[in-house]
Amino acid sequence: MSVTVRVPAKVNVQLAVGAARPDGFHDLANVFLAVGLYDEITVTPAGELRVTCEGPDADQVPLDRTNLAARAAIALAERYGRIPDVHVHIAKDIPVAGGMAGGSADGAGALVACDALWGTGASREELLDICAELGSDVPFSLVGGAALGIGRGEQLTPLEVGGTFHWVFAMAGRGLSTPAVFREFDRLGEGTDIPEPVASQELLAALAKGDPDALAAAVSNDLQPAALSLFPELAGTLATGRAAGALAALVSGSGPTTAFLVRDPESAAAVAQALVASGTCRTVRTASGPAPGATVVGR
């Protein structure tokens, strides 16, 4: 028997970041939107825990116990007194190291898949608790749709979305370290009064109405200046997308993926074509959201 779970990528339509806490983390107001780029995680009983991966940039995915999918299997097994002897296979379609929570998605997917395979019957609250232990973005990968994350981003409140939003994503030629981006955020903010992060009411209203123009006027990312400081070439990618007709352009999360909100699929195709022709990015993908969270799609 095996179980396959499909799990989506995310874009941060708002990422408000507070000052560094004593524990080194930052309080966030993080508005997540799941989008239709998916990884599929298949777990099968095996003689020992092992991880394999296929798909774009699969060679960049760790296959040891540092992989979030492996860690998820171990965490669930420990709670239920099991040995995590499973083969976890990851079919990647979410960009690797792209700020779209691909690793977090794999963790959530493996957790749901192992729960189904082993019949542990863990409650939603238990699964979310394990997700929060694994990482700040993992709970949202489980939930999907749209949500406001506070704390480190792991304390979620589901949000209403009144329509479909269309996006173009441009993947950069190299990666960005999330810890490095936060360190640069701290460096750039030295000596300034950093306000407490709060969700934009205008942005939440735009999501609820399904209004792309209102959403475009409200999107924001407090980490964008830090990402641009470390990776100045991203400014050219953002400018190209805007010039091609994107309603809004921003760095997705800590980057280096850049995200472009567009009005419809036709606009997405035009922006994607312009980005490819510009040579300012490595690859381009289009997707729409909201998308469902981790879902069992095969047994």
CSV table of C-alpha atoms in Angstrom, one decimal:
chain,number,residue,atom,x,y,z
A,1,MET,CA,0.0,0.0,0.0
A,2,SER,CA,1.1,3.6,-0.6
A,3,VAL,CA,-0.5,7.0,-0.1
A,4,THR,CA,0.0,10.0,-2.3
A,5,VAL,CA,-0.7,13.6,-1.1
A,6,ARG,CA,-0.7,16.7,-3.3
A,7,VAL,CA,0.3,20.0,-1.6
A,8,PRO,CA,0.5,23.5,-3.0
A,9,ALA,CA,3.0,26.3,-3.2
A,10,LYS,CA,2.3,29.7,-1.6
A,11,VAL,CA,2.8,33.4,-2.3
A,12,ASN,CA,2.9,36.0,0.5
A,13,VAL,CA,0.5,38.8,-0.5
A,14,GLN,CA,1.5,40.6,2.6
A,15,LEU,CA,4.6,40.0,4.8
A,16,ALA,CA,4.9,42.4,7.7
A,17,VAL,CA,7.9,41.8,9.8
A,18,GLY,CA,8.5,43.1,13.4
A,19,ALA,CA,11.8,43.6,15.2
A,20,ALA,CA,14.0,40.6,16.1
A,21,ARG,CA,12.8,38.9,19.3
A,22,PRO,CA,15.1,37.6,22.1
A,23,ASP,CA,14.9,34.1,20.6
A,24,GLY,CA,16.1,35.4,17.2
A,25,PHE,CA,12.8,35.0,15.4
A,26,HIS,CA,10.6,37.9,14.2
A,27,ASP,CA,6.9,38.4,14.9
A,28,LEU,CA,5.0,38.4,11.5
A,29,ALA,CA,1.7,39.3,10.0
A,30,ASN,CA,1.9,37.0,7.0
A,31,VAL,CA,-1.0,36.7,4.6
A,32,PHE,CA,-0.6,33.5,2.7
A,33,LEU,CA,-2.3,32.5,-0.6
A,34,ALA,CA,-1.9,29.0,-1.8
A,35,VAL,CA,-1.4,28.7,-5.6
A,36,GLY,CA,-1.7,25.9,-8.1
A,37,LEU,CA,1.8,24.6,-8.3
A,38,TYR,CA,2.0,21.3,-6.5
A,39,ASP,CA,4.4,18.7,-5.2
A,40,GLU,CA,3.2,15.2,-4.7
A,41,ILE,CA,4.5,13.1,-1.8
A,42,THR,CA,4.1,9.3,-1.9
A,43,VAL,CA,4.9,7.2,1.1
A,44,THR,CA,5.3,3.4,1.0
A,45,PRO,CA,6.2,0.9,3.7
A,46,ALA,CA,10.0,0.1,3.5
A,47,GLY,CA,12.7,-1.5,5.5
A,48,GLU,CA,14.1,1.9,6.6
A,49,LEU,CA,13.3,5.6,6.2
A,50,ARG,CA,14.6,6.9,2.9
A,51,VAL,CA,13.8,9.8,0.7
A,52,THR,CA,13.9,10.1,-3.1
A,53,CYS,CA,13.1,13.0,-5.3
A,54,GLU,CA,12.3,13.7,-9.0
A,55,GLY,CA,11.5,16.8,-11.0
A,56,PRO,CA,13.0,20.2,-11.7
A,57,ASP,CA,16.1,20.9,-9.6
A,58,ALA,CA,15.6,17.7,-7.7
A,59,ASP,CA,19.4,17.4,-7.3
A,60,GLN,CA,19.2,20.4,-4.9
A,61,VAL,CA,16.8,18.6,-2.5
A,62,PRO,CA,18.5,17.0,0.5
A,63,LEU,CA,17.7,13.2,0.7
A,64,ASP,CA,18.8,12.7,4.3
A,65,ARG,CA,16.9,13.2,7.6
A,66,THR,CA,17.3,17.0,7.4
A,67,ASN,CA,14.6,16.9,4.6
A,68,LEU,CA,11.3,18.2,6.1
A,69,ALA,CA,9.4,15.3,4.7
A,70,ALA,CA,11.7,12.9,6.5
A,71,ARG,CA,11.4,15.0,9.7
A,72,ALA,CA,7.6,14.9,9.4
A,73,ALA,CA,7.6,11.1,9.2
A,74,ILE,CA,9.9,10.9,12.2
A,75,ALA,CA,7.8,13.4,14.3
A,76,LEU,CA,4.5,11.6,13.6
A,77,ALA,CA,6.1,8.2,14.3
A,78,GLU,CA,7.5,9.4,17.7
A,79,ARG,CA,4.1,10.6,18.8
A,80,TYR,CA,2.5,7.3,18.0
A,81,GLY,CA,5.2,4.9,19.1
A,82,ARG,CA,6.0,3.8,15.6
A,83,ILE,CA,9.3,3.3,13.7
A,84,PRO,CA,9.3,5.6,10.6
A,85,ASP,CA,10.2,2.8,8.1
A,86,VAL,CA,8.8,4.4,5.0
A,87,HIS,CA,10.0,5.3,1.5
A,88,VAL,CA,9.1,9.0,0.9
A,89,HIS,CA,9.1,9.9,-2.7
A,90,ILE,CA,8.8,13.6,-3.7
A,91,ALA,CA,7.7,14.6,-7.2
A,92,LYS,CA,8.7,18.2,-7.3
A,93,ASP,CA,6.9,20.9,-9.3
A,94,ILE,CA,7.2,23.7,-6.7
A,95,PRO,CA,10.4,25.6,-7.4
A,96,VAL,CA,13.3,24.6,-5.2
A,97,ALA,CA,14.7,27.2,-2.8
A,98,GLY,CA,12.4,29.8,-4.4
A,99,GLY,CA,10.5,31.4,-1.5
A,100,MET,CA,7.3,29.4,-2.3
A,101,ALA,CA,7.5,27.0,0.6
A,102,GLY,CA,8.3,23.9,-1.4
A,103,GLY,CA,10.2,22.3,1.5
A,104,SER,CA,7.4,23.2,3.9
A,105,ALA,CA,4.9,21.7,1.4
A,106,ASP,CA,6.8,18.5,1.4
A,107,GLY,CA,6.8,18.3,5.2
A,108,ALA,CA,3.0,18.8,5.3
A,109,GLY,CA,2.5,16.4,2.5
A,110,ALA,CA,4.5,13.7,4.2
A,111,LEU,CA,2.8,14.2,7.5
A,112,VAL,CA,-0.7,13.8,6.0
A,113,ALA,CA,0.5,10.8,3.9
A,114,CYS,CA,2.0,9.0,6.9
A,115,ASP,CA,-1.0,9.6,9.0
A,116,ALA,CA,-3.2,8.0,6.3
A,117,LEU,CA,-0.7,5.1,5.7
A,118,TRP,CA,-0.4,4.3,9.3
A,119,GLY,CA,-4.0,5.0,10.3
A,120,THR,CA,-2.9,7.0,13.2
A,121,GLY,CA,-6.1,9.1,13.2
A,122,ALA,CA,-4.3,12.2,14.4
A,123,SER,CA,-6.6,15.2,14.8
A,124,ARG,CA,-6.3,18.3,12.7
A,125,GLU,CA,-5.0,20.1,15.8
A,126,GLU,CA,-2.3,17.5,16.4
A,127,LEU,CA,-1.2,17.6,12.7
A,128,LEU,CA,-1.0,21.4,12.9
A,129,ASP,CA,1.0,21.2,16.1
A,130,ILE,CA,3.6,18.9,14.5
A,131,CYS,CA,3.6,21.3,11.5
A,132,ALA,CA,4.5,24.2,13.7
A,133,GLU,CA,7.3,22.2,15.3
A,134,LEU,CA,8.7,21.5,11.8
A,135,GLY,CA,8.7,25.1,10.5
A,136,SER,CA,6.9,28.4,10.3
A,137,ASP,CA,5.4,27.9,6.9
A,138,VAL,CA,4.5,24.2,7.3
A,139,PRO,CA,1.1,24.7,8.9
A,140,PHE,CA,-0.2,26.8,6.0
A,141,SER,CA,1.0,24.1,3.5
A,142,LEU,CA,-1.4,21.8,5.4
A,143,VAL,CA,-4.3,24.2,5.4
A,144,GLY,CA,-4.0,25.9,2.0
A,145,GLY,CA,-6.6,28.4,0.7
A,146,ALA,CA,-5.7,31.8,2.3
A,147,ALA,CA,-4.8,32.5,5.8
A,148,LEU,CA,-3.3,35.1,8.1
A,149,GLY,CA,-0.3,33.8,10.0
A,150,ILE,CA,0.9,35.6,13.2
A,151,GLY,CA,3.7,34.8,15.7
A,152,ARG,CA,6.4,33.2,13.5
A,153,GLY,CA,3.6,32.7,10.9
A,154,GLU,CA,2.5,29.4,12.3
A,155,GLN,CA,-0.6,30.7,14.2
A,156,LEU,CA,-3.2,30.7,11.4
A,157,THR,CA,-6.6,32.3,10.8
A,158,PRO,CA,-8.3,31.2,7.6
A,159,LEU,CA,-9.3,34.1,5.3
A,160,GLU,CA,-12.2,34.5,2.9
A,161,VAL,CA,-11.3,34.8,-0.8
A,162,GLY,CA,-14.0,36.0,-3.1
A,163,GLY,CA,-12.5,35.0,-6.5
A,164,THR,CA,-9.5,33.7,-8.4
A,165,PHE,CA,-6.2,35.6,-8.5
A,166,HIS,CA,-3.8,35.0,-11.4
A,167,TRP,CA,0.0,35.1,-10.9
A,168,VAL,CA,3.3,34.8,-12.8
A,169,PHE,CA,6.4,33.6,-10.9
A,170,ALA,CA,9.9,34.3,-12.1
A,171,MET,CA,12.6,32.0,-10.7
A,172,ALA,CA,16.0,33.6,-10.3
A,173,GLY,CA,19.4,32.1,-11.4
A,174,ARG,CA,20.6,31.6,-7.9
A,175,GLY,CA,19.2,31.2,-4.4
A,176,LEU,CA,18.8,33.4,-1.3
A,177,SER,CA,19.2,32.2,2.3
A,178,THR,CA,16.2,33.0,4.4
A,179,PRO,CA,18.3,33.6,7.5
A,180,ALA,CA,20.6,35.9,5.5
A,181,VAL,CA,17.6,37.9,4.3
A,182,PHE,CA,16.3,38.3,7.9
A,183,ARG,CA,19.8,39.3,9.1
A,184,GLU,CA,19.9,42.0,6.3
A,185,PHE,CA,16.4,43.1,7.4
A,186,ASP,CA,17.8,43.6,10.9
A,187,ARG,CA,20.9,45.4,9.6
A,188,LEU,CA,18.9,47.8,7.4
A,189,GLY,CA,16.5,48.5,10.3
A,190,GLU,CA,19.2,49.3,12.9
A,191,GLY,CA,18.5,52.4,14.8
A,192,THR,CA,14.9,52.7,13.6
A,193,ASP,CA,11.6,52.1,15.3
A,194,ILE,CA,10.2,49.0,13.7
A,195,PRO,CA,6.4,48.9,14.2
A,196,GLU,CA,4.4,45.8,15.3
A,197,PRO,CA,3.4,43.8,12.3
A,198,VAL,CA,-0.4,44.0,11.5
A,199,ALA,CA,-2.4,42.7,8.6
A,200,SER,CA,-3.7,45.4,6.1
A,201,GLN,CA,-7.4,45.7,6.3
A,202,GLU,CA,-7.5,46.9,2.7
A,203,LEU,CA,-5.7,43.8,1.6
A,204,LEU,CA,-8.0,41.5,3.5
A,205,ALA,CA,-11.0,43.3,2.0
A,206,ALA,CA,-9.5,42.9,-1.5
A,207,LEU,CA,-9.1,39.2,-1.0
A,208,ALA,CA,-12.6,38.8,0.3
A,209,LYS,CA,-14.0,40.7,-2.7
A,210,GLY,CA,-11.8,38.9,-5.2
A,211,ASP,CA,-10.7,42.3,-6.6
A,212,PRO,CA,-7.3,42.1,-8.3
A,213,ASP,CA,-6.9,45.9,-8.6
A,214,ALA,CA,-7.5,46.4,-4.9
A,215,LEU,CA,-5.2,43.6,-4.0
A,216,ALA,CA,-2.5,45.0,-6.3
A,217,ALA,CA,-2.7,48.3,-4.4
A,218,ALA,CA,-2.3,46.6,-1.0
A,219,VAL,CA,0.4,43.9,-1.5
A,220,SER,CA,3.6,44.4,0.4
A,221,ASN,CA,6.7,42.6,1.6
A,222,ASP,CA,8.9,44.1,4.4
A,223,LEU,CA,11.6,41.7,3.4
A,224,GLN,CA,11.8,43.0,-0.1
A,225,PRO,CA,14.4,45.8,0.6
A,226,ALA,CA,16.7,43.2,2.3
A,227,ALA,CA,16.3,40.7,-0.6
A,228,LEU,CA,17.1,43.4,-3.2
A,229,SER,CA,20.1,44.5,-1.1
A,230,LEU,CA,21.5,41.0,-1.3
A,231,PHE,CA,20.3,40.3,-4.8
A,232,PRO,CA,20.2,43.6,-6.7
A,233,GLU,CA,19.4,42.0,-10.0
A,234,LEU,CA,15.9,41.2,-8.8
A,235,ALA,CA,15.0,44.8,-9.4
A,236,GLY,CA,15.4,44.3,-13.1
A,237,THR,CA,13.0,41.3,-13.1
A,238,LEU,CA,10.4,43.3,-11.1
A,239,ALA,CA,10.7,46.2,-13.5
A,240,THR,CA,10.3,43.9,-16.5
A,241,GLY,CA,7.1,42.4,-15.2
A,242,ARG,CA,5.6,45.8,-14.4
A,243,ALA,CA,6.4,47.1,-17.8
A,244,ALA,CA,4.7,44.1,-19.4
A,245,GLY,CA,1.4,44.9,-17.6
A,246,ALA,CA,1.5,43.2,-14.2
A,247,LEU,CA,-0.8,44.9,-11.7
A,248,ALA,CA,1.7,44.4,-8.9
A,249,ALA,CA,5.2,43.0,-8.6
A,250,LEU,CA,7.0,41.9,-5.4
A,251,VAL,CA,9.5,39.5,-4.1
A,252,SER,CA,7.8,36.3,-2.8
A,253,GLY,CA,8.6,35.9,0.9
A,254,SER,CA,12.4,36.0,1.4
A,255,GLY,CA,12.9,35.4,-2.3
A,256,PRO,CA,14.5,35.1,-4.7
A,257,THR,CA,11.3,34.2,-6.6
A,258,THR,CA,9.5,37.3,-7.8
A,259,ALA,CA,5.7,37.3,-8.1
A,260,PHE,CA,3.5,39.2,-10.5
A,261,LEU,CA,-0.2,39.7,-9.9
A,262,VAL,CA,-2.1,39.9,-13.2
A,263,ARG,CA,-5.7,40.4,-14.3
A,264,ASP,CA,-6.4,37.1,-16.2
A,265,PRO,CA,-4.8,34.2,-17.9
A,266,GLU,CA,-4.2,36.2,-21.1
A,267,SER,CA,-2.3,38.8,-19.1
A,268,ALA,CA,-0.3,36.1,-17.4
A,269,ALA,CA,0.8,34.7,-20.7
A,270,ALA,CA,1.9,38.2,-21.9
A,271,VAL,CA,3.9,38.9,-18.7
A,272,ALA,CA,5.4,35.4,-18.7
A,273,GLN,CA,6.5,35.9,-22.3
A,274,ALA,CA,8.1,39.3,-21.6
A,275,LEU,CA,10.0,37.9,-18.6
A,276,VAL,CA,11.4,34.9,-20.6
A,277,ALA,CA,12.4,37.3,-23.4
A,278,SER,CA,14.1,39.7,-21.0
A,279,GLY,CA,16.7,37.2,-19.8
A,280,THR,CA,16.3,38.6,-16.2
A,281,CYS,CA,15.3,35.2,-14.8
A,282,ARG,CA,15.9,31.5,-15.1
A,283,THR,CA,12.4,30.1,-15.6
A,284,VAL,CA,8.8,31.4,-15.4
A,285,ARG,CA,5.7,29.7,-14.2
A,286,THR,CA,2.0,30.8,-14.1
A,287,ALA,CA,-0.5,29.7,-11.5
A,288,SER,CA,-3.8,30.9,-9.9
A,289,GLY,CA,-5.0,30.8,-6.3
A,290,PRO,CA,-6.5,30.0,-3.9
A,291,ALA,CA,-5.6,26.3,-4.0
A,292,PRO,CA,-6.5,23.6,-1.6
A,293,GLY,CA,-4.0,22.5,1.1
A,294,ALA,CA,-2.5,19.0,1.5
A,295,THR,CA,-4.9,16.5,0.0
A,296,VAL,CA,-4.8,12.7,-0.4
A,297,VAL,CA,-5.0,12.0,-4.1
A,298,GLY,CA,-4.1,8.3,-4.3
A,299,ARG,CA,-4.0,5.1,-2.3
